[in-house]
Amino acid sequence: MKTSVKPTVIGTRSGYSIRFICPDCQNETSIVFNMPKAFYKQSHEGTCSTCRKRFTILTPGTR
């Protein structure tokens, strides 16, 4: 089984959504959360809405 490493992208938090910009197509994508516990995690898995490439989105804490 082949293991693949997803590229990492830095995201920003606003409200209960996390926004990030795809480094390949320069499209801004957002992920909306309904549960606060999932929103405050340090990393998330996301997909670009235009080119469908998968990323690990890092969201630094606001403390």
PDB file of C-alpha atoms in Angstrom:
ATOM      1  CA  MET A   1       0.000   0.000   0.000  1.00  0.00           C
ATOM      2  CA  LYS A   2       1.370   3.372  -1.016  1.00  0.00           C
ATOM      3  CA  THR A   3       1.342   6.226   1.487  1.00  0.00           C
ATOM      4  CA  SER A   4       0.880   9.713   0.135  1.00  0.00           C
ATOM      5  CA  VAL A   5       1.743  12.911   1.926  1.00  0.00           C
ATOM      6  CA  LYS A   6      -0.726  15.752   1.439  1.00  0.00           C
ATOM      7  CA  PRO A   7       0.707  19.243   1.028  1.00  0.00           C
ATOM      8  CA  THR A   8       0.071  21.630   3.906  1.00  0.00           C
ATOM      9  CA  VAL A   9      -1.574  25.041   3.631  1.00  0.00           C
ATOM     10  CA  ILE A  10      -2.017  27.729   6.301  1.00  0.00           C
ATOM     11  CA  GLY A  11      -5.665  28.642   6.857  1.00  0.00           C
ATOM     12  CA  THR A  12      -7.439  31.438   8.696  1.00  0.00           C
ATOM     13  CA  ARG A  13     -10.454  31.256  10.986  1.00  0.00           C
ATOM     14  CA  SER A  14     -13.470  33.529  10.638  1.00  0.00           C
ATOM     15  CA  GLY A  15     -16.729  32.765  12.422  1.00  0.00           C
ATOM     16  CA  TYR A  16     -17.137  28.978  12.252  1.00  0.00           C
ATOM     17  CA  SER A  17     -15.434  28.688   8.857  1.00  0.00           C
ATOM     18  CA  ILE A  18     -11.824  28.087   7.872  1.00  0.00           C
ATOM     19  CA  ARG A  19     -10.556  29.722   4.687  1.00  0.00           C
ATOM     20  CA  PHE A  20      -7.505  28.776   2.677  1.00  0.00           C
ATOM     21  CA  ILE A  21      -6.028  29.596  -0.726  1.00  0.00           C
ATOM     22  CA  CYS A  22      -5.022  26.758  -3.045  1.00  0.00           C
ATOM     23  CA  PRO A  23      -1.357  27.151  -4.050  1.00  0.00           C
ATOM     24  CA  ASP A  24      -2.011  25.549  -7.472  1.00  0.00           C
ATOM     25  CA  CYS A  25      -5.042  27.445  -8.821  1.00  0.00           C
ATOM     26  CA  GLN A  26      -5.065  30.439  -6.379  1.00  0.00           C
ATOM     27  CA  ASN A  27      -8.755  29.872  -5.551  1.00  0.00           C
ATOM     28  CA  GLU A  28     -10.049  30.720  -2.061  1.00  0.00           C
ATOM     29  CA  THR A  29     -12.004  27.876  -0.465  1.00  0.00           C
ATOM     30  CA  SER A  30     -13.803  27.749   2.859  1.00  0.00           C
ATOM     31  CA  ILE A  31     -14.860  24.899   5.139  1.00  0.00           C
ATOM     32  CA  VAL A  32     -17.880  25.543   7.384  1.00  0.00           C
ATOM     33  CA  PHE A  33     -18.240  23.754  10.742  1.00  0.00           C
ATOM     34  CA  ASN A  34     -21.367  23.333  12.845  1.00  0.00           C
ATOM     35  CA  MET A  35     -19.629  21.924  15.921  1.00  0.00           C
ATOM     36  CA  PRO A  36     -17.168  24.107  17.889  1.00  0.00           C
ATOM     37  CA  LYS A  37     -15.034  21.135  18.957  1.00  0.00           C
ATOM     38  CA  ALA A  38     -14.139  20.247  15.345  1.00  0.00           C
ATOM     39  CA  PHE A  39     -13.554  23.910  14.493  1.00  0.00           C
ATOM     40  CA  TYR A  40     -10.833  24.428  17.124  1.00  0.00           C
ATOM     41  CA  LYS A  41      -8.613  21.534  16.009  1.00  0.00           C
ATOM     42  CA  GLN A  42      -5.083  22.511  14.911  1.00  0.00           C
ATOM     43  CA  SER A  43      -5.251  20.752  11.519  1.00  0.00           C
ATOM     44  CA  HIS A  44      -8.027  19.826   9.108  1.00  0.00           C
ATOM     45  CA  GLU A  45      -8.358  17.898   5.878  1.00  0.00           C
ATOM     46  CA  GLY A  46      -9.748  19.884   2.956  1.00  0.00           C
ATOM     47  CA  THR A  47     -10.225  19.839  -0.808  1.00  0.00           C
ATOM     48  CA  CYS A  48      -9.954  22.750  -3.232  1.00  0.00           C
ATOM     49  CA  SER A  49     -13.364  23.448  -4.758  1.00  0.00           C
ATOM     50  CA  THR A  50     -11.898  24.199  -8.208  1.00  0.00           C
ATOM     51  CA  CYS A  51      -9.033  21.784  -8.902  1.00  0.00           C
ATOM     52  CA  ARG A  52     -10.128  19.098  -6.342  1.00  0.00           C
ATOM     53  CA  LYS A  53      -6.624  18.741  -4.881  1.00  0.00           C
ATOM     54  CA  ARG A  54      -6.498  17.571  -1.235  1.00  0.00           C
ATOM     55  CA  PHE A  55      -4.613  19.467   1.487  1.00  0.00           C
ATOM     56  CA  THR A  56      -3.882  19.420   5.182  1.00  0.00           C
ATOM     57  CA  ILE A  57      -4.931  22.829   6.460  1.00  0.00           C
ATOM     58  CA  LEU A  58      -3.055  24.119   9.509  1.00  0.00           C
ATOM     59  CA  THR A  59      -4.906  26.633  11.666  1.00  0.00           C
ATOM     60  CA  PRO A  60      -2.720  28.198  14.340  1.00  0.00           C
ATOM     61  CA  GLY A  61      -4.354  28.934  17.679  1.00  0.00           C
ATOM     62  CA  THR A  62      -5.577  32.399  18.599  1.00  0.00           C
ATOM     63  CA  ARG A  63      -4.348  32.254  22.203  1.00  0.00           C
TER      64      ARG A  63
END
